[in-house]
Each structure stands twice: as structure tokens, then as C-alpha cells.
Short mmCIF file of C-alpha atoms in Angstrom, two decimals:
data_model
loop_
_atom_site.label_atom_id
_atom_site.label_comp_id
_atom_site.label_asym_id
_atom_site.label_seq_id
_atom_site.Cartn_x
_atom_site.Cartn_y
_atom_site.Cartn_z
CA MET V 1 -0.15 0.28 0.01
CA GLY V 2 3.07 2.13 0.53
CA LEU V 3 4.93 3.74 -1.61
CA ARG V 4 6.68 2.13 -4.88
CA VAL V 5 10.26 4.12 -4.55
CA GLY V 6 13.19 4.95 -7.39
CA VAL V 7 16.21 5.70 -6.10
CA LEU V 8 18.88 7.44 -8.34
CA ALA V 9 22.54 7.81 -6.73
CA SER V 10 25.42 8.30 -8.17
CA GLY V 11 27.71 8.36 -5.16
CA SER V 12 28.44 6.48 -1.71
CA GLY V 13 24.29 6.73 -1.08
CA SER V 14 24.58 7.37 2.65
CA ASN V 15 20.40 9.16 1.89
CA LEU V 16 19.32 5.65 0.14
CA GLN V 17 21.04 3.85 3.13
CA ALA V 18 18.73 6.00 5.74
CA LEU V 19 16.33 5.05 3.54
CA LEU V 20 16.61 1.18 3.26
CA ASP V 21 17.14 1.82 7.18
CA ALA V 22 13.94 4.09 7.10
CA ALA V 23 11.63 1.35 5.25
CA SER V 24 12.67 -2.24 6.31
CA SER V 25 11.86 -0.92 9.92
CA GLY V 26 8.44 0.19 9.17
CA ARG V 27 8.88 3.83 9.92
CA LEU V 28 8.56 4.42 6.32
CA ASP V 29 5.14 3.05 4.39
CA ALA V 30 8.09 2.49 1.64
CA ARG V 31 9.30 0.03 -0.16
CA ILE V 32 12.48 0.59 -2.52
CA GLU V 33 12.20 -1.09 -5.76
CA VAL V 34 15.14 -0.49 -7.44
CA VAL V 35 18.12 1.83 -7.20
CA VAL V 36 19.42 3.16 -11.12
CA SER V 37 23.19 4.72 -10.83
CA ASP V 38 24.62 6.33 -13.73
CA MET V 39 28.15 5.35 -12.52
CA PRO V 40 29.11 1.61 -12.43
CA ASP V 41 30.92 1.47 -9.70
CA ALA V 42 29.04 3.22 -6.94
CA PHE V 43 28.80 2.03 -3.65
CA SER V 44 25.16 2.59 -3.60
CA LEU V 45 24.67 -0.57 -5.70
CA GLU V 46 26.58 -2.31 -3.30
CA ARG V 47 24.13 -1.23 -0.65
CA ALA V 48 21.23 -2.17 -2.34
CA ARG V 49 22.57 -5.26 -3.45
CA ARG V 50 22.84 -6.04 0.56
CA ALA V 51 19.14 -4.85 0.94
CA GLY V 52 18.23 -7.86 -1.17
CA VAL V 53 17.23 -4.40 -3.39
CA ALA V 54 17.56 -4.50 -7.83
CA ALA V 55 20.99 -2.04 -8.84
CA GLU V 56 20.44 -1.39 -12.58
CA VAL V 57 22.81 0.87 -14.17
CA VAL V 58 22.27 3.43 -16.75
CA ALA V 59 25.50 4.49 -17.77
CA TRP V 60 26.31 8.18 -18.14
CA GLY V 61 27.01 9.02 -21.84
CA ALA V 62 26.24 5.85 -23.19
CA ALA V 63 23.19 7.60 -24.38
CA PRO V 64 22.86 10.27 -26.95
CA SER V 65 21.78 13.08 -25.05
CA ARG V 66 20.61 13.53 -21.21
CA GLU V 67 16.40 13.41 -22.38
CA ALA V 68 17.82 9.71 -24.02
CA HIS V 69 19.41 8.91 -21.04
CA ASP V 70 16.84 9.25 -18.93
CA ASP V 71 14.37 7.75 -21.31
CA ALA V 72 16.78 4.92 -20.32
CA VAL V 73 15.97 5.80 -16.19
CA VAL V 74 11.93 5.94 -17.12
CA ASP V 75 12.20 2.47 -18.57
CA VAL V 76 13.84 0.72 -15.81
CA LEU V 77 11.54 2.95 -13.18
CA ARG V 78 8.44 1.38 -14.91
CA ARG V 79 10.01 -2.00 -15.20
CA HIS V 80 10.04 -1.85 -11.48
CA GLN V 81 6.53 -0.29 -11.66
CA VAL V 82 7.74 2.74 -9.07
CA ASP V 83 5.10 5.52 -8.20
CA THR V 84 7.91 7.89 -6.48
CA VAL V 85 11.83 9.03 -7.29
CA ALA V 86 14.14 10.00 -5.07
CA LEU V 87 17.48 11.46 -5.76
CA ALA V 88 20.39 10.67 -3.19
CA GLY V 89 23.55 12.25 -4.32
CA TYR V 90 22.31 11.90 -8.16
CA LEU V 91 24.84 14.27 -9.66
CA ARG V 92 22.51 14.67 -13.30
CA LEU V 93 20.20 17.33 -13.90
CA VAL V 94 16.98 15.57 -14.59
CA THR V 95 14.69 16.17 -18.05
CA PRO V 96 11.41 16.62 -18.46
CA VAL V 97 11.27 13.72 -19.62
CA LEU V 98 11.37 12.20 -16.29
CA LEU V 99 9.57 15.15 -14.53
CA ALA V 100 6.74 14.04 -17.02
CA ALA V 101 6.71 10.49 -16.11
CA PHE V 102 6.71 11.68 -12.31
CA PRO V 103 5.28 14.18 -11.98
CA GLY V 104 5.21 15.71 -8.88
CA ARG V 105 6.73 12.45 -7.63
CA VAL V 106 10.31 12.92 -7.96
CA LEU V 107 12.86 14.55 -4.86
CA ASN V 108 15.62 15.36 -3.75
CA ILE V 109 17.87 16.54 -0.94
CA HIS V 110 20.30 19.02 -0.51
CA PRO V 111 22.77 19.31 1.90
CA ALA V 112 22.32 23.58 2.14
CA LEU V 113 19.28 25.84 3.32
CA LEU V 114 17.53 26.71 -0.02
CA PRO V 115 17.53 29.28 -1.89
CA SER V 116 20.92 29.53 -0.40
CA PHE V 117 24.16 27.46 -1.83
CA PRO V 118 22.62 25.65 -5.05
CA GLY V 119 24.64 23.33 -7.06
CA LEU V 120 28.15 21.53 -5.92
CA HIS V 121 30.40 21.82 -2.83
CA VAL V 122 27.78 23.72 -0.92
CA GLN V 123 29.22 23.03 2.27
CA ALA V 124 32.39 24.43 1.90
CA ALA V 125 30.55 27.37 -0.40
CA ALA V 126 29.04 28.50 3.12
CA LEU V 127 32.13 28.27 5.40
CA GLU V 128 33.74 30.71 2.93
CA HIS V 129 30.18 32.79 2.78
CA GLY V 130 30.59 33.05 6.64
CA VAL V 131 26.61 32.14 7.61
CA LYS V 132 26.18 31.15 11.00
CA PHE V 133 23.33 28.26 10.05
CA SER V 134 23.25 26.22 7.46
CA GLY V 135 21.07 22.90 7.01
CA CYS V 136 19.49 20.82 4.35
CA THR V 137 16.48 20.52 2.38
CA VAL V 138 14.04 18.20 0.79
CA HIS V 139 12.40 19.46 -1.79
CA PHE V 140 10.48 18.25 -5.21
CA VAL V 141 12.38 18.53 -8.77
CA ASP V 142 12.06 20.74 -11.42
CA GLU V 143 13.76 21.91 -14.17
CA GLU V 144 15.46 24.15 -12.24
CA MET V 145 18.74 22.93 -10.11
CA ASP V 146 17.88 22.44 -6.37
CA HIS V 147 15.19 24.94 -6.99
CA GLY V 148 11.82 23.15 -6.48
CA PRO V 149 8.40 23.23 -3.82
CA ILE V 150 10.19 22.85 -0.44
CA VAL V 151 9.02 20.10 1.73
CA ILE V 152 11.27 19.46 4.77
CA GLN V 153 14.48 22.02 5.64
CA ALA V 154 16.77 21.24 8.69
CA VAL V 155 18.82 23.68 10.46
CA VAL V 156 22.39 23.15 12.20
CA PRO V 157 25.02 25.80 13.35
CA VAL V 158 27.84 26.73 11.61
CA ARG V 159 31.19 26.50 14.35
CA ASP V 160 33.38 29.35 13.75
CA ASP V 161 36.24 25.69 13.39
CA ASP V 162 34.00 23.99 11.15
CA THR V 163 35.66 22.11 7.94
CA PRO V 164 33.93 21.10 4.88
CA GLU V 165 33.80 18.16 6.12
CA SER V 166 32.93 18.71 10.04
CA LEU V 167 30.07 20.37 8.37
CA ALA V 168 29.04 17.87 5.96
CA ALA V 169 28.74 15.60 8.94
CA ARG V 170 26.43 17.37 11.24
CA ILE V 171 24.03 18.48 7.82
CA LEU V 172 24.40 14.82 6.90
CA ARG V 173 22.59 13.68 10.41
CA GLU V 174 19.55 15.84 9.73
CA GLU V 175 19.45 14.84 5.69
CA HIS V 176 19.14 11.40 7.34
CA ARG V 177 16.15 12.36 9.49
CA ILE V 178 14.07 14.64 7.41
CA TYR V 179 14.37 12.57 4.34
CA PRO V 180 12.48 9.63 5.00
CA GLN V 181 10.66 12.08 6.98
CA ALA V 182 9.23 13.63 3.98
CA LEU V 183 8.57 10.84 1.81
CA GLN V 184 6.37 8.95 4.53
CA TYR V 185 4.50 12.67 4.08
CA LEU V 186 4.73 11.79 1.18
CA ALA V 187 3.09 8.08 1.15
CA GLU V 188 0.39 9.29 3.45
CA GLY V 189 -0.94 12.18 0.70
CA ARG V 190 -0.34 14.69 3.61
CA LEU V 191 1.84 17.58 1.14
CA ARG V 192 -0.08 19.93 -0.86
CA ILE V 193 1.66 22.49 -3.17
CA ASP V 194 0.27 26.20 -2.97
CA GLY V 195 2.39 27.85 -5.70
CA ARG V 196 5.40 27.03 -4.31
CA ARG V 197 4.48 26.02 -0.75
CA VAL V 198 4.41 22.89 0.55
CA VAL V 199 1.56 22.95 3.45
CA VAL V 200 1.75 19.59 5.26
CA ASP V 201 -1.82 18.46 5.92
CA PRO V 202 -2.41 16.90 9.83
CA PRO V 203 -2.81 13.32 9.58
CA SER V 204 -6.11 11.91 8.83
CA PRO V 205 -8.39 9.59 11.13
CA GLY V 206 -8.22 6.53 9.18
CA SER V 207 -4.25 6.89 8.27
CA GLY V 208 -3.77 3.01 8.35
CA SER V 209 -5.15 3.03 4.94
CA LEU V 210 -4.22 4.99 2.22
CA HIS V 211 -6.51 6.47 0.11
CA ASN V 212 -5.28 8.88 -1.96
CA PRO V 213 -1.31 8.74 -1.52
CA ALA V 214 -0.85 11.74 -4.06
CA VAL V 215 0.44 14.62 -3.83
CA LYS V 216 -2.67 17.18 -4.48
CA PHE V 217 -1.93 20.26 -6.71
CA MET X 1 34.73 53.37 27.00
CA GLY X 2 32.73 51.73 24.80
CA LEU X 3 31.01 52.87 21.27
CA ARG X 4 30.22 55.69 20.47
CA VAL X 5 27.20 54.79 17.53
CA GLY X 6 25.31 56.65 15.16
CA VAL X 7 22.42 54.68 13.82
CA LEU X 8 20.91 55.83 10.45
CA ALA X 9 17.53 55.34 10.08
CA SER X 10 14.46 55.15 7.48
CA GLY X 11 11.46 54.36 8.91
CA SER X 12 10.05 53.89 12.05
CA GLY X 13 13.28 52.44 13.63
CA SER X 14 12.52 49.72 16.25
CA ASN X 15 15.56 47.97 15.89
CA LEU X 16 16.85 51.71 16.84
CA GLN X 17 14.92 51.36 19.73
CA ALA X 18 16.02 48.04 20.33
CA LEU X 19 20.09 49.21 20.61
CA LEU X 20 19.19 52.66 22.45
CA ASP X 21 17.33 50.14 24.88
CA ALA X 22 20.20 48.26 25.53
CA ALA X 23 22.61 51.03 25.39
CA SER X 24 20.48 52.35 28.80
CA SER X 25 20.01 49.08 30.53
CA GLY X 26 24.23 48.46 30.09
CA ARG X 27 23.12 45.40 28.22
CA LEU X 28 25.57 46.85 25.36
CA ASP X 29 28.79 48.93 26.08
CA ALA X 30 27.87 51.71 24.07
CA ARG X 31 26.25 55.37 23.26
CA ILE X 32 24.03 56.61 20.46
CA GLU X 33 25.10 59.84 19.66
CA VAL X 34 22.70 60.72 17.30
CA VAL X 35 20.16 58.81 15.01
CA VAL X 36 20.45 60.38 11.20
CA SER X 37 16.95 60.24 8.90
CA ASP X 38 16.86 61.41 5.21
CA MET X 39 13.22 60.97 5.45
CA PRO X 40 12.57 64.13 8.02
CA ASP X 41 9.17 62.65 8.98
CA ALA X 42 10.72 59.13 9.94
CA PHE X 43 9.60 58.12 13.46
CA SER X 44 13.02 57.13 14.40
CA LEU X 45 13.66 60.70 15.18
CA GLU X 46 11.30 61.23 17.44
CA ARG X 47 12.72 58.47 19.43
CA ALA X 48 16.05 59.65 19.55
CA ARG X 49 14.02 62.40 20.60
CA ARG X 50 12.69 60.94 23.64
CA ALA X 51 15.90 59.24 24.41
CA GLY X 52 17.51 62.86 24.72
CA VAL X 53 19.88 61.67 21.57
CA ALA X 54 20.82 63.92 19.26
CA ALA X 55 18.18 63.39 16.01
CA GLU X 56 19.31 64.93 12.32
CA VAL X 57 18.14 64.71 9.08
CA VAL X 58 20.09 64.98 5.83
CA ALA X 59 17.69 64.93 3.77
CA TRP X 60 17.16 62.65 0.90
CA GLY X 61 17.50 64.23 -2.68
CA ALA X 62 18.50 67.47 -1.45
CA ALA X 63 22.26 65.99 -2.32
CA PRO X 64 23.49 66.09 -5.86
CA SER X 65 24.52 62.43 -6.04
CA ARG X 66 24.58 59.14 -3.71
CA GLU X 67 28.02 60.52 -2.70
CA ALA X 68 27.26 64.37 -1.59
CA HIS X 69 24.90 62.38 0.32
CA ASP X 70 26.99 60.29 1.81
CA ASP X 71 29.61 63.46 2.50
CA ALA X 72 26.43 65.19 4.71
CA VAL X 73 26.27 61.85 6.48
CA VAL X 74 29.63 61.13 7.13
CA ASP X 75 29.76 65.38 8.80
CA VAL X 76 26.99 64.78 11.11
CA LEU X 77 28.69 61.99 12.28
CA ARG X 78 32.06 62.96 12.54
CA ARG X 79 30.16 65.86 14.47
CA HIS X 80 28.77 63.74 17.08
CA GLN X 81 32.37 62.24 17.06
CA VAL X 82 30.85 58.43 16.22
CA ASP X 83 33.18 55.38 15.70
CA THR X 84 30.60 53.51 14.59
CA VAL X 85 27.82 52.93 12.42
CA ALA X 86 24.59 50.89 12.90
CA LEU X 87 21.87 50.70 9.83
CA ALA X 88 18.44 50.50 11.29
CA GLY X 89 15.83 49.99 8.54
CA TYR X 90 17.94 52.93 6.53
CA LEU X 91 17.10 52.28 2.99
CA ARG X 92 19.73 53.69 1.30
CA LEU X 93 22.53 51.76 -0.45
CA VAL X 94 25.59 53.85 1.20
CA THR X 95 28.79 54.42 -0.80
CA PRO X 96 32.24 54.16 -0.51
CA VAL X 97 32.64 57.43 1.21
CA LEU X 98 30.60 56.61 4.15
CA LEU X 99 32.55 53.00 4.10
CA ALA X 100 36.00 55.03 3.88
CA ALA X 101 34.86 56.82 6.87
CA PHE X 102 34.13 54.43 9.17
CA PRO X 103 36.46 51.26 7.68
CA GLY X 104 35.10 48.53 9.01
CA ARG X 105 33.05 49.99 11.76
CA VAL X 106 29.52 49.67 9.55
CA LEU X 107 26.64 47.09 10.57
CA ASN X 108 23.78 46.21 9.21
CA ILE X 109 20.53 44.43 9.87
CA HIS X 110 18.28 42.61 6.93
CA PRO X 111 14.99 40.00 8.52
CA ALA X 112 16.53 37.03 6.09
CA LEU X 113 19.02 34.49 6.41
CA LEU X 114 21.77 36.04 4.55
CA PRO X 115 22.06 35.12 1.60
CA SER X 116 18.69 34.62 0.66
CA PHE X 117 16.06 37.32 0.29
CA PRO X 118 18.59 40.86 -0.46
CA GLY X 119 16.84 42.89 -0.75
CA LEU X 120 13.66 44.49 0.20
CA HIS X 121 10.01 43.13 0.90
CA VAL X 122 12.41 39.97 2.57
CA GLN X 123 9.07 38.17 4.31
CA ALA X 124 6.57 38.13 1.93
CA ALA X 125 9.76 36.55 -0.71
CA ALA X 126 10.62 33.55 1.76
CA LEU X 127 7.05 32.82 2.19
CA GLU X 128 6.10 32.70 -1.47
CA HIS X 129 9.43 30.75 -2.25
CA GLY X 130 8.18 28.28 0.79
CA VAL X 131 11.55 28.42 3.00
CA LYS X 132 10.54 26.25 6.50
CA PHE X 133 13.14 28.67 8.53
CA SER X 134 13.83 31.86 7.86
CA GLY X 135 16.10 34.65 10.41
CA CYS X 136 18.02 37.51 10.50
CA THR X 137 21.66 38.55 9.75
CA VAL X 138 23.78 41.08 11.00
CA HIS X 139 26.23 41.87 9.10
CA PHE X 140 29.61 44.59 8.44
CA VAL X 141 28.42 46.49 5.69
CA ASP X 142 29.88 46.70 2.02
CA GLU X 143 29.26 48.52 -0.83
CA GLU X 144 27.24 45.21 -2.43
CA MET X 145 23.34 45.79 -0.81
CA ASP X 146 22.71 43.33 2.01
CA HIS X 147 26.69 40.95 1.04
CA GLY X 148 29.46 41.82 4.05
CA PRO X 149 30.74 39.64 6.07
CA ILE X 150 28.14 37.78 8.59
CA VAL X 151 28.57 38.42 12.65
CA ILE X 152 25.46 36.95 13.74
CA GLN X 153 22.74 35.30 12.52
CA ALA X 154 18.73 33.99 14.15
CA VAL X 155 17.04 31.62 12.80
CA VAL X 156 13.25 31.16 13.24
CA PRO X 157 10.12 28.48 11.66
CA VAL X 158 7.65 29.95 8.90
CA ARG X 159 4.89 28.24 10.61
CA ASP X 160 2.26 27.54 7.23
CA ASP X 161 -0.22 29.62 7.89
CA ASP X 162 2.29 32.86 8.31
CA THR X 163 1.18 36.33 6.90
CA PRO X 164 4.06 38.57 6.34
CA GLU X 165 3.26 40.45 9.14
CA SER X 166 3.75 37.40 11.77
CA LEU X 167 6.88 36.41 10.30
CA ALA X 168 8.17 39.84 10.10
CA ALA X 169 7.13 40.37 14.28
CA ARG X 170 8.78 36.41 14.56
CA ILE X 171 12.03 37.35 12.74
CA LEU X 172 11.86 41.16 14.75
CA ARG X 173 12.30 39.42 18.17
CA GLU X 174 15.43 38.00 17.21
CA GLU X 175 16.49 41.18 15.64
CA HIS X 176 16.11 42.91 18.87
CA ARG X 177 18.01 40.29 20.38
CA ILE X 178 21.47 40.06 18.00
CA TYR X 179 21.49 43.74 17.32
CA PRO X 180 22.72 44.61 20.23
CA GLN X 181 24.86 41.63 20.88
CA ALA X 182 26.88 42.25 17.63
CA LEU X 183 27.62 45.88 18.96
CA GLN X 184 28.82 44.58 21.93
CA TYR X 185 31.07 42.28 20.77
CA LEU X 186 32.02 45.27 18.77
CA ALA X 187 32.75 47.03 22.04
CA GLU X 188 34.67 43.42 23.43
CA GLY X 189 36.55 43.88 20.14
CA ARG X 190 36.16 40.87 19.72
CA LEU X 191 35.56 40.47 15.91
CA ARG X 192 37.97 38.89 13.73
CA ILE X 193 37.79 38.95 10.26
CA ASP X 194 38.74 36.25 8.33
CA GLY X 195 38.37 36.11 4.26
CA ARG X 196 34.18 37.17 4.53
CA ARG X 197 34.03 34.70 7.92
CA VAL X 198 33.49 36.58 10.82
CA VAL X 199 34.95 34.67 14.36
CA VAL X 200 34.00 36.20 17.67
CA ASP X 201 36.47 35.51 19.92
CA PRO X 202 36.15 34.68 23.75
CA PRO X 203 35.98 37.44 26.00
CA SER X 204 39.53 38.52 27.73
CA PRO X 205 40.22 38.13 31.00
CA GLY X 206 39.99 41.93 31.68
CA SER X 207 37.42 42.87 29.50
CA GLY X 208 36.50 45.08 31.86
CA SER X 209 39.01 47.96 30.20
CA LEU X 210 38.47 47.62 26.44
CA HIS X 211 42.03 47.87 24.69
CA ASN X 212 40.99 47.13 21.26
CA PRO X 213 37.37 47.74 20.47
CA ALA X 214 38.73 48.16 17.19
CA VAL X 215 37.76 45.20 14.69
CA LYS X 216 40.97 43.32 13.38
CA PHE X 217 40.81 41.88 9.54
#
């Protein structure tokens, strides 16, 4: 009854692990159906196999365009009957091909308090900018990088002696908390988008059975 | 012994009031020597008079350029032997004329978690963007708007039912706390700027007498 999630990951996938753990413990009413990586040697694929989850590669550069790459990704996701897509350290900008296949069902997590510090190397950017707080953001994905409607954010302090690594570690602990939480809101049908504001509705009384797990626009 | 502060304000000046209150209560080791407004009917001027502080107008538009306007402002500040300038709801972008007269001694407060939402109407912008946290930032002023090195930030949650007014009120309470605190750090000579990171040094053992109240670059 829960979500059928496909995770797209390019790297080691600690957020993938957080989703796998949340799903297996029951905190997240979802099954991770497949992990798709653009990098054949991504450790995310190994995490999937260890958890008994399908691990598939759609190698970057094999397709003639980003859209053709996403066509291949969508094929894999559909084959596994995925209804929700979670990006977890996925380094590719997704195209309208993927977004149109899963409208309102593609989420990403970013290690900064968006709209501050989109893009890459964000902990170093935050430190160099001298912000006193940073954090992380779960958001719906749209066609702009790190830009769509925000579901949950979490805040952490930045310390005077922080390195990019120490700040990243502090933020990562919050990422591992809020990403499963955001997906659980989606599973419970509680997310409502108004403009680009995401409202989390209160849990419905009979939320054991999920009548409308789709996001309401 | 404390700071001699000139406050520049265009509007009602609730942050000015917070500075006046902190100085008169002793929480801030400073005297507000003068309030300068570009708007002859700013309530800030009335707040100054009620507190027994000089209130001066340098009317916007009287000078032929922004630099000439700042020349007149600097004249007023120097006449009052100001060593530190605090912008409080000051709607004018200051020029190098003012910054060169008080190097490393011009501070501003902004009602957002910079670098998110610089400029005006920031609470409405934050709500429309759908951020889950906002806040306020005390920063050194440089030639770019809402841009210089950050001294203190404070975070507040954004609620689903917030209006720009309710969010502004929540942020304002934090502004009134962190602006006096930032100036007090300056008074204690504890602010050190490294690149654009501001480090707050621990209080010195004999910090009753302030040997070096200037910011160290």
C-alpha cells in the first residue's frame, strides 16, 4: 500500500541507506524497488544488493542526450513499477522526460538551506560565505537545479572551527532524518502544493489505509 | 569607553529602540550619539528625541549624488564623534564615502538568513519561496546590498499559516536580540574577520577595560 520508490544515486548513497533503513524498520511506509545509478561502480549499487534491492546501471554517456538518458532511466523505473523517485546524491540534472513520467513525485535532498547555496561543494561555499547556520532541504524536483517546492528543511549551526567535512557530517545527520520523513508525508498523502509553498496537512484519522497517496496540486 | 554609535534610519526604527534600550540598560557598552535620517518625518527621529539623543536629518534628494549625500551624513557623524555606524531600517545603499570614513565599523541588520532573500519585501519573498526557516542577519556593510561579512544570524520557523506580518514579527524579536549582541561583540573587540568569515573571539580576561575595541582585519 505504501510508496514504490526508485532511488537515483551517483555516489556512496548514505541517504539511500537512510531510506532503506527507514523502509525496513517501518518508519517509512515504502518499498525501495530499485536503485539506478549513472556510475557503474557507485557504492549505492552495493548498498542496494546488500538490502536485497534491484541495482541497475544506466551508464552516463551511453545515451546520445540527457533526454535519451532519462528515457532509459524511466524504462527501468517503470519496469519496477515505481511511483515515486528519490534522488540521493544524484549528480545529473533531470530532464522533463523524467519529470513528466512521475509528475509531482520526484524528490531531492540538498545539503544547504535553499535558496542559499544550490549546486555543488555547498558546505565549502557556506563556510566561505561565513553563514552562521546551514542545513538541508528536501524539495520536489523541477527543471531548475535545486529549485523546486520545499517539503522540509532542517537547520544546523556552523561553528568557527568547522571544516567542510565537519559541517557536512553535521548536516548529513539531519538529512538522514528529514528525507524519510518527507517521503512518509508523501506516503500519507499529506503534502499539498500551493504556488511553491508545500503545506503538510495533519494526519487523517484513518491514515492506516491510504486513500490518496498522491500529492495534491 | 564604549562605542560611540551613530544610527542611520529611514523608518520607525524598532531596531534603533532595541539599541537605545540595550545601551541604557548597560547590556550594550555604547552610547547612541546621534540618529540620522534621510526622511524628515521618520519616527526614528522621535525615538531619538525621547531618549535624549541628537536627531538629525540629511534629507534624501537634497544632495546632487549618493556620494554627496553620504558626505553630508559623514559630516554629521563626525560632528558627534561617532566611531561606529549602525544601519537600522536604512533604505539607502551606502557608498564608499561612508565606508571609507568608518572602515570596518558599519553594521546592518537584515530580516532574512542571508544570502537568501536580500533586498526589500523579504518576508513576503521568503513565504512565496516556501522556505521552512527564515531569520535575520547582522553583517558588516560593504558596497553590495545586504552582502558583507556576517556577524550573527538567528533562525525562526516559518509556519504554514504565516503572513508576511506574522513572520516579520517573529523575526523582529530576534533582530532586537542579535543587533545589540553584535555591537557588544564589537565593543569588546572580539570580532575578527577572516576572508568573509567573522570569528567571535572569547571574552578576554580583563575585558572590563577595552584595549582594542576596533575590529581586527
